[in-house]
Tab-separated table of N, CA and C in Angstrom:
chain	number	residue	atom	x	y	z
I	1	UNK	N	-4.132	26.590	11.564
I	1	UNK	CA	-3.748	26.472	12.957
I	1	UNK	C	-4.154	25.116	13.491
I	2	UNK	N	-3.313	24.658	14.728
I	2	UNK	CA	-3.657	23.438	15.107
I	2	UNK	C	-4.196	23.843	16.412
I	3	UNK	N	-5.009	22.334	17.281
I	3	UNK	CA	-4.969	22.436	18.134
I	3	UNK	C	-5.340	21.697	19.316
I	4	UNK	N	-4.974	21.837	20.478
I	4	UNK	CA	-4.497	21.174	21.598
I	4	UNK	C	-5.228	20.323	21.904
I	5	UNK	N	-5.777	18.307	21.436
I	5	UNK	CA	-6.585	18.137	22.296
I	5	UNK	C	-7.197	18.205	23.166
I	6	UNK	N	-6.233	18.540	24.752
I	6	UNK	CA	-6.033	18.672	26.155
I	6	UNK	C	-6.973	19.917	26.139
I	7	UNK	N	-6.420	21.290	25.874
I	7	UNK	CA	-6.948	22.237	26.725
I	7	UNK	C	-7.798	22.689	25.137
I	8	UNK	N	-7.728	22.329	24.373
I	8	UNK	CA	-8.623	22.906	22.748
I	8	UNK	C	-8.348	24.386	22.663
I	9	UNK	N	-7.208	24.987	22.977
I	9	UNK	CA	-6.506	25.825	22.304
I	9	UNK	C	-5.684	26.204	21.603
I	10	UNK	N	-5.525	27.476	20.665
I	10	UNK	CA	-5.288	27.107	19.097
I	10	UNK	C	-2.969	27.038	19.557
I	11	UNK	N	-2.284	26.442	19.317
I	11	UNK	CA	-1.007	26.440	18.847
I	11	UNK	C	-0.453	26.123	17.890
I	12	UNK	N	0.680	26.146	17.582
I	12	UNK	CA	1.393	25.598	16.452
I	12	UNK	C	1.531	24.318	15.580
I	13	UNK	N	1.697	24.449	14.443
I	13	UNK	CA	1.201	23.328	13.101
I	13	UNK	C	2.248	22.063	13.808
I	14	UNK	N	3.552	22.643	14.069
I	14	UNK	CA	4.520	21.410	14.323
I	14	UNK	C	5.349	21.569	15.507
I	15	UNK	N	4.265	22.245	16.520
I	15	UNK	CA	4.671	22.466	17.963
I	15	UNK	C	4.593	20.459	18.807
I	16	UNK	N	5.566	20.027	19.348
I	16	UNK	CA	5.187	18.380	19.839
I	16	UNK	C	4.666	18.857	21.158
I	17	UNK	N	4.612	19.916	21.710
I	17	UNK	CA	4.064	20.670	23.220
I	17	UNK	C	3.254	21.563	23.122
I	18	UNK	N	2.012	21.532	24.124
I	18	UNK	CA	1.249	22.705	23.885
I	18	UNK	C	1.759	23.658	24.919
I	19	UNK	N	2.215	25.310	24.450
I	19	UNK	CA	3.061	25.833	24.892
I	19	UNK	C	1.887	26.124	26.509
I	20	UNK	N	0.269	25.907	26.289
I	20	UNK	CA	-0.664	26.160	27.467
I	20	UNK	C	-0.527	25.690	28.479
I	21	UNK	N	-0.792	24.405	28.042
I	21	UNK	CA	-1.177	23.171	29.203
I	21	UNK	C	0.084	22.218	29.056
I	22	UNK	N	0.511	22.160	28.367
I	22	UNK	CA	1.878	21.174	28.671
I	22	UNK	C	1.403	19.691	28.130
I	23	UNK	N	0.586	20.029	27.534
I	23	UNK	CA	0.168	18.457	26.600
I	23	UNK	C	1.449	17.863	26.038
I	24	UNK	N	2.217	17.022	26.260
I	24	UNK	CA	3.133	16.081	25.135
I	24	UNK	C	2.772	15.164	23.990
I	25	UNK	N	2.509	15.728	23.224
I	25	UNK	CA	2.145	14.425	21.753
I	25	UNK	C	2.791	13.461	21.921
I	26	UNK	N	2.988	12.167	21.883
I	26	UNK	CA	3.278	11.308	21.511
I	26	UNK	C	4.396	11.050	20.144
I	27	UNK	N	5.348	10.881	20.202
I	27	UNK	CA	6.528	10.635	18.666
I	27	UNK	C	5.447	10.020	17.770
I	28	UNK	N	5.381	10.466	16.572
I	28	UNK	CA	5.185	9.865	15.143
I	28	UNK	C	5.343	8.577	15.050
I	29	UNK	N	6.515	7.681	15.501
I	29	UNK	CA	6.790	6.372	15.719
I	29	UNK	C	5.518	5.504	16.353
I	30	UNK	N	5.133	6.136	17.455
I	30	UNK	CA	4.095	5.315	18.340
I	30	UNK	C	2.906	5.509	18.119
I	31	UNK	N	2.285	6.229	17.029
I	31	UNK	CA	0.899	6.823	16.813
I	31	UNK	C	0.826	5.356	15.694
I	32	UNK	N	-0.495	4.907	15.567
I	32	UNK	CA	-1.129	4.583	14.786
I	32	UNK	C	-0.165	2.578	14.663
I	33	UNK	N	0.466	2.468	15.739
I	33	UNK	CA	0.872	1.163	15.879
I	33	UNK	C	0.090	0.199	16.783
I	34	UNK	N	-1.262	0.412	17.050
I	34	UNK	CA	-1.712	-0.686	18.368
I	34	UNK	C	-3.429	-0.980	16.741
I	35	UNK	N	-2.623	-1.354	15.964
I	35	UNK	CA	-3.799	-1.442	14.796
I	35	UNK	C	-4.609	-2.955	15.020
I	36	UNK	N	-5.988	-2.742	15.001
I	36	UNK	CA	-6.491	-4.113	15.498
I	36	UNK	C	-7.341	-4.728	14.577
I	37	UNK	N	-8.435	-5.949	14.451
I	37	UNK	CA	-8.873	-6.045	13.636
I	37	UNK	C	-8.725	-6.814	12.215
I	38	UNK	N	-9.766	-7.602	11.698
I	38	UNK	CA	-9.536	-8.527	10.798
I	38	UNK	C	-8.449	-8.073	9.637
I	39	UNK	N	-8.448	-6.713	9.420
I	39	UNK	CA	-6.976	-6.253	8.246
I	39	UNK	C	-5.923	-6.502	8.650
I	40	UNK	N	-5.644	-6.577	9.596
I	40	UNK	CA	-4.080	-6.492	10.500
I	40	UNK	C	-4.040	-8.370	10.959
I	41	UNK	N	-4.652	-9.122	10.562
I	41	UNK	CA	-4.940	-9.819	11.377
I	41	UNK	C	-3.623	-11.309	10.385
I	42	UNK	N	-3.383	-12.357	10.917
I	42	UNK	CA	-2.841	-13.178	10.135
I	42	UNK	C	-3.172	-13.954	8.941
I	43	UNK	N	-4.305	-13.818	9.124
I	43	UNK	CA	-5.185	-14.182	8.115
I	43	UNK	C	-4.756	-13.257	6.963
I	44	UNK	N	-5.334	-11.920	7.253
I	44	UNK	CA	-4.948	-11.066	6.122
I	44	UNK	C	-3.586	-11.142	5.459
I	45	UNK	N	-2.496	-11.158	6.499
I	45	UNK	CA	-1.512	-11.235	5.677
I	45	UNK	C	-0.959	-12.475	5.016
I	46	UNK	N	-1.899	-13.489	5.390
I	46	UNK	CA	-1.463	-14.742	4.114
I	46	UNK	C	-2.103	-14.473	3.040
I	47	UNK	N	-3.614	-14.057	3.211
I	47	UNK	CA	-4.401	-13.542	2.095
I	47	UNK	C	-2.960	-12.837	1.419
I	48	UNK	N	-2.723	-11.560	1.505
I	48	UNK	CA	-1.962	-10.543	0.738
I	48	UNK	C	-0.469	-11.646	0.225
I	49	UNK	N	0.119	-12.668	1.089
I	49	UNK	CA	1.111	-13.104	0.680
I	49	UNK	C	0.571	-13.988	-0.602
I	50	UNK	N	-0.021	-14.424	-0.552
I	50	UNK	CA	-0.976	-15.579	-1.590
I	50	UNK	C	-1.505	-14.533	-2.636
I	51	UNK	N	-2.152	-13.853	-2.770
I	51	UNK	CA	-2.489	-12.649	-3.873
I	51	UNK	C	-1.102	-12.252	-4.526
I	52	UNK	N	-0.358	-11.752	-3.581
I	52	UNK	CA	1.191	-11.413	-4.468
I	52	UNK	C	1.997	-12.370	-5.106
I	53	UNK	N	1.390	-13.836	-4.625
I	53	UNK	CA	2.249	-14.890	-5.320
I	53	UNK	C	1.573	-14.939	-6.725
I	54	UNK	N	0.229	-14.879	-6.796
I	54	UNK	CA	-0.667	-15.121	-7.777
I	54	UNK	C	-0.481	-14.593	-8.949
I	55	UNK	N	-0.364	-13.147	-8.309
I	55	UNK	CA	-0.436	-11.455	-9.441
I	55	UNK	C	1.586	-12.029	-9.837
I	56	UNK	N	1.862	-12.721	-9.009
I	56	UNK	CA	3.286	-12.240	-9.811
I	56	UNK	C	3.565	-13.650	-11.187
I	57	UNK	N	2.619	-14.918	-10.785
I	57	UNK	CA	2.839	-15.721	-11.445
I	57	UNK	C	1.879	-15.177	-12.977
I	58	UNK	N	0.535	-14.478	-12.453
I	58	UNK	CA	-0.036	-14.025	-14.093
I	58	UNK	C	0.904	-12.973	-14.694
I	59	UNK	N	1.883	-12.333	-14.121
I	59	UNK	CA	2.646	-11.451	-14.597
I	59	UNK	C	3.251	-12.340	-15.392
I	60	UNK	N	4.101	-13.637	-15.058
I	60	UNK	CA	5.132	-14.337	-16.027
I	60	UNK	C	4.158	-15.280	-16.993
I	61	UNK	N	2.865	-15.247	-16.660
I	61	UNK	CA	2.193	-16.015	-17.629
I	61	UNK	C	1.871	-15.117	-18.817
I	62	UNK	N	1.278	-13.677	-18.642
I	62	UNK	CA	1.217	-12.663	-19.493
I	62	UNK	C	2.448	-12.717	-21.089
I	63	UNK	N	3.527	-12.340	-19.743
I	63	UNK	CA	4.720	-12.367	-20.640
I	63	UNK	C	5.062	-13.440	-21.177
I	64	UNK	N	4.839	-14.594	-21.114
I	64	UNK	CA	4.829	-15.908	-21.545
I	64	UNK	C	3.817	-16.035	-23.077
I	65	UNK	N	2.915	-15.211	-22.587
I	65	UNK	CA	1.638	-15.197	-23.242
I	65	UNK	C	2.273	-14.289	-24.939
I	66	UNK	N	2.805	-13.095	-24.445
I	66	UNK	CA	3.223	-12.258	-25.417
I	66	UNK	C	4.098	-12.838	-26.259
I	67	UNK	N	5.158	-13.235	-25.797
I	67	UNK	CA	6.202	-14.278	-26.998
I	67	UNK	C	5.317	-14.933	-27.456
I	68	UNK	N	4.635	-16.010	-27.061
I	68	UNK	CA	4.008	-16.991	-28.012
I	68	UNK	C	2.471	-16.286	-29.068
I	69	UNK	N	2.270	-14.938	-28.576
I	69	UNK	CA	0.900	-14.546	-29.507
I	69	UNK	C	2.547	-13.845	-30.608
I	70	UNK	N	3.817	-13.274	-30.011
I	70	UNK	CA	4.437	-12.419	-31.411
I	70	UNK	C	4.877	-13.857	-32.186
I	71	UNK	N	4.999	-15.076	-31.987
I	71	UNK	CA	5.447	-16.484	-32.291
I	71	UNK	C	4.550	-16.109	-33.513
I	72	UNK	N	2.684	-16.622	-32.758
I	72	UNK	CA	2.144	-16.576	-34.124
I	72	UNK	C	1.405	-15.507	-35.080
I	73	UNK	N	2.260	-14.744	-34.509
I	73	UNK	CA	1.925	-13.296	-35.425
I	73	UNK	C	0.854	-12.293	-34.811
I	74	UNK	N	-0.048	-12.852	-34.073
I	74	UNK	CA	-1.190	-11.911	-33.210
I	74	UNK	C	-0.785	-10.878	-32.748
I	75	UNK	N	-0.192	-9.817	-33.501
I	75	UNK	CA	0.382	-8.489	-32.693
I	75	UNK	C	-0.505	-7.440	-31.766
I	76	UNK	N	-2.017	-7.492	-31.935
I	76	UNK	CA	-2.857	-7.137	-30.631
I	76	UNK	C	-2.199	-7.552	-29.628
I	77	UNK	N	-2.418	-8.766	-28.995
I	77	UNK	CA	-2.325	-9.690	-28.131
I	77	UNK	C	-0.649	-9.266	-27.890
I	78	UNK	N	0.292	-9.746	-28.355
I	78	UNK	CA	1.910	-9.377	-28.424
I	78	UNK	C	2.033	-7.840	-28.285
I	79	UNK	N	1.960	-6.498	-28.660
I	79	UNK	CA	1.839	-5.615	-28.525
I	79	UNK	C	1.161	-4.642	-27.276
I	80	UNK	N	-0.270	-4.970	-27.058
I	80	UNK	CA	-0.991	-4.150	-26.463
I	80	UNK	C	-1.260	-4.940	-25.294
I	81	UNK	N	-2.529	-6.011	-25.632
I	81	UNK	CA	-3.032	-6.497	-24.804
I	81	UNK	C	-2.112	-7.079	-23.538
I	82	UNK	N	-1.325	-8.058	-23.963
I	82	UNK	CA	0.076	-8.676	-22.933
I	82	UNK	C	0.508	-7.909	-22.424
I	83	UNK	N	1.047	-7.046	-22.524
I	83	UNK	CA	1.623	-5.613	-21.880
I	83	UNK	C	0.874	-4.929	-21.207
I	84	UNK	N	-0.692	-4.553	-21.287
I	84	UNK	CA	-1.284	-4.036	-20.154
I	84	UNK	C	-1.519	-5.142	-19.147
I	85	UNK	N	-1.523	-6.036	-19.264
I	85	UNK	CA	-1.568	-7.327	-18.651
I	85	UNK	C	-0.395	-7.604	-17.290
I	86	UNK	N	0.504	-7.815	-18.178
I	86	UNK	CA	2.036	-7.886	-17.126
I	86	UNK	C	1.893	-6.579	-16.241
I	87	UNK	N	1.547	-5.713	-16.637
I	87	UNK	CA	2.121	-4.237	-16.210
I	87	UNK	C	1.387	-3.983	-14.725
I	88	UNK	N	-0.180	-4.521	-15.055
I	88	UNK	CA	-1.043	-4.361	-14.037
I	88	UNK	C	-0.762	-5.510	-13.244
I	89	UNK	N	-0.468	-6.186	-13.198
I	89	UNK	CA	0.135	-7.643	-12.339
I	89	UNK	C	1.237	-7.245	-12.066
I	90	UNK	N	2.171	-6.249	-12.265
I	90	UNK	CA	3.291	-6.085	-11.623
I	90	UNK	C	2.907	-4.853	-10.702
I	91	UNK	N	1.707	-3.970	-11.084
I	91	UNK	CA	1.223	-3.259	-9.706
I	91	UNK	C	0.595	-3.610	-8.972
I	92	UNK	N	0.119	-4.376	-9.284
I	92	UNK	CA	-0.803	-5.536	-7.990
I	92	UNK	C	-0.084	-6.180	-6.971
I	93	UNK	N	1.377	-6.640	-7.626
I	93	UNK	CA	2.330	-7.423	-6.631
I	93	UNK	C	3.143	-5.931	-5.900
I	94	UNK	N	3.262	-4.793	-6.460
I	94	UNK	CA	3.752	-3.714	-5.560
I	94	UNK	C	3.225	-3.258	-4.487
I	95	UNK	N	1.533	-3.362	-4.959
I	95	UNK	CA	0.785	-3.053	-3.996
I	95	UNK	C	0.510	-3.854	-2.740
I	96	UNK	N	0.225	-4.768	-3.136
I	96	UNK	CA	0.409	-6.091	-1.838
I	96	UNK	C	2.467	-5.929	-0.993
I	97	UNK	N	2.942	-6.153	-2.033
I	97	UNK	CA	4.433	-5.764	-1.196
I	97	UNK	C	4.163	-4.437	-0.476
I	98	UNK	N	3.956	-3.061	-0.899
I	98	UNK	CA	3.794	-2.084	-0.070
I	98	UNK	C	2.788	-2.489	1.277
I	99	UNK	N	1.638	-3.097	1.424
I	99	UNK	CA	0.469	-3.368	2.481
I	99	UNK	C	1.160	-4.289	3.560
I	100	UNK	N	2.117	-5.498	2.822
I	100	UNK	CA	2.387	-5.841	3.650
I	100	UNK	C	3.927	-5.344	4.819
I	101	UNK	N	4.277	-4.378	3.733
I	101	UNK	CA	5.415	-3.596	4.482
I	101	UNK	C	4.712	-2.307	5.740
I	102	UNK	N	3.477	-2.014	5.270
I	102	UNK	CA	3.237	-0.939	6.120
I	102	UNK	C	2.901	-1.372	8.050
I	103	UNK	N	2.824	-2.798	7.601
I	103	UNK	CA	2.207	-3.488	9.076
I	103	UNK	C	3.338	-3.229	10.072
């Protein structure tokens, strides 16, 4: 059960009115948009733009990396290692793309 900031009585999970007091929630849209603070801040998001440039350039260095270790035969390195490499540098740049989409 949910319930009513306003009057703190119990109503409905996905009632937007408390059928008591006549509380109006606020739309989903407008909750959680007045975000303040050094994360939100411009700073941060050059930080995150600069990290995603980074993670995406060790991604093509990785893979760069892998041709030239299968070149000289190092199949660790060509096989395993390069590949967890790229893979996690390509979730690093998703993750920064998702953070900076959520702003």
């Amino acid at each position: 059960m949910a319930f009513c900031p306003q009057c703190h009585k119990e109503m409905g999970q996905t009632a937007t009115v408390c059928p008591r007091c006549g509380y109006d929630f606020p739309p989903a849209s407008a909750r959680g948009r007045d975000r303040a603070g050094f994360a939100y801040s411009g700073l941060a998001t050059f930080a995150l733009l600069v990290g995603q440039l980074i993670a995406a350039l060790a991604g093509v260095i990785a893979v760069v990396g892998c041709i030239a270790a299968l070149i000289q035969g190092e199949w660790l390195h060509a096989f395993v290692l390069g590949p967890i490499v790229a893979t996690l540098m390509l979730g690093i740049v998703v993750v920064f793309a998702r953070s900076l989409d959520l702003r």
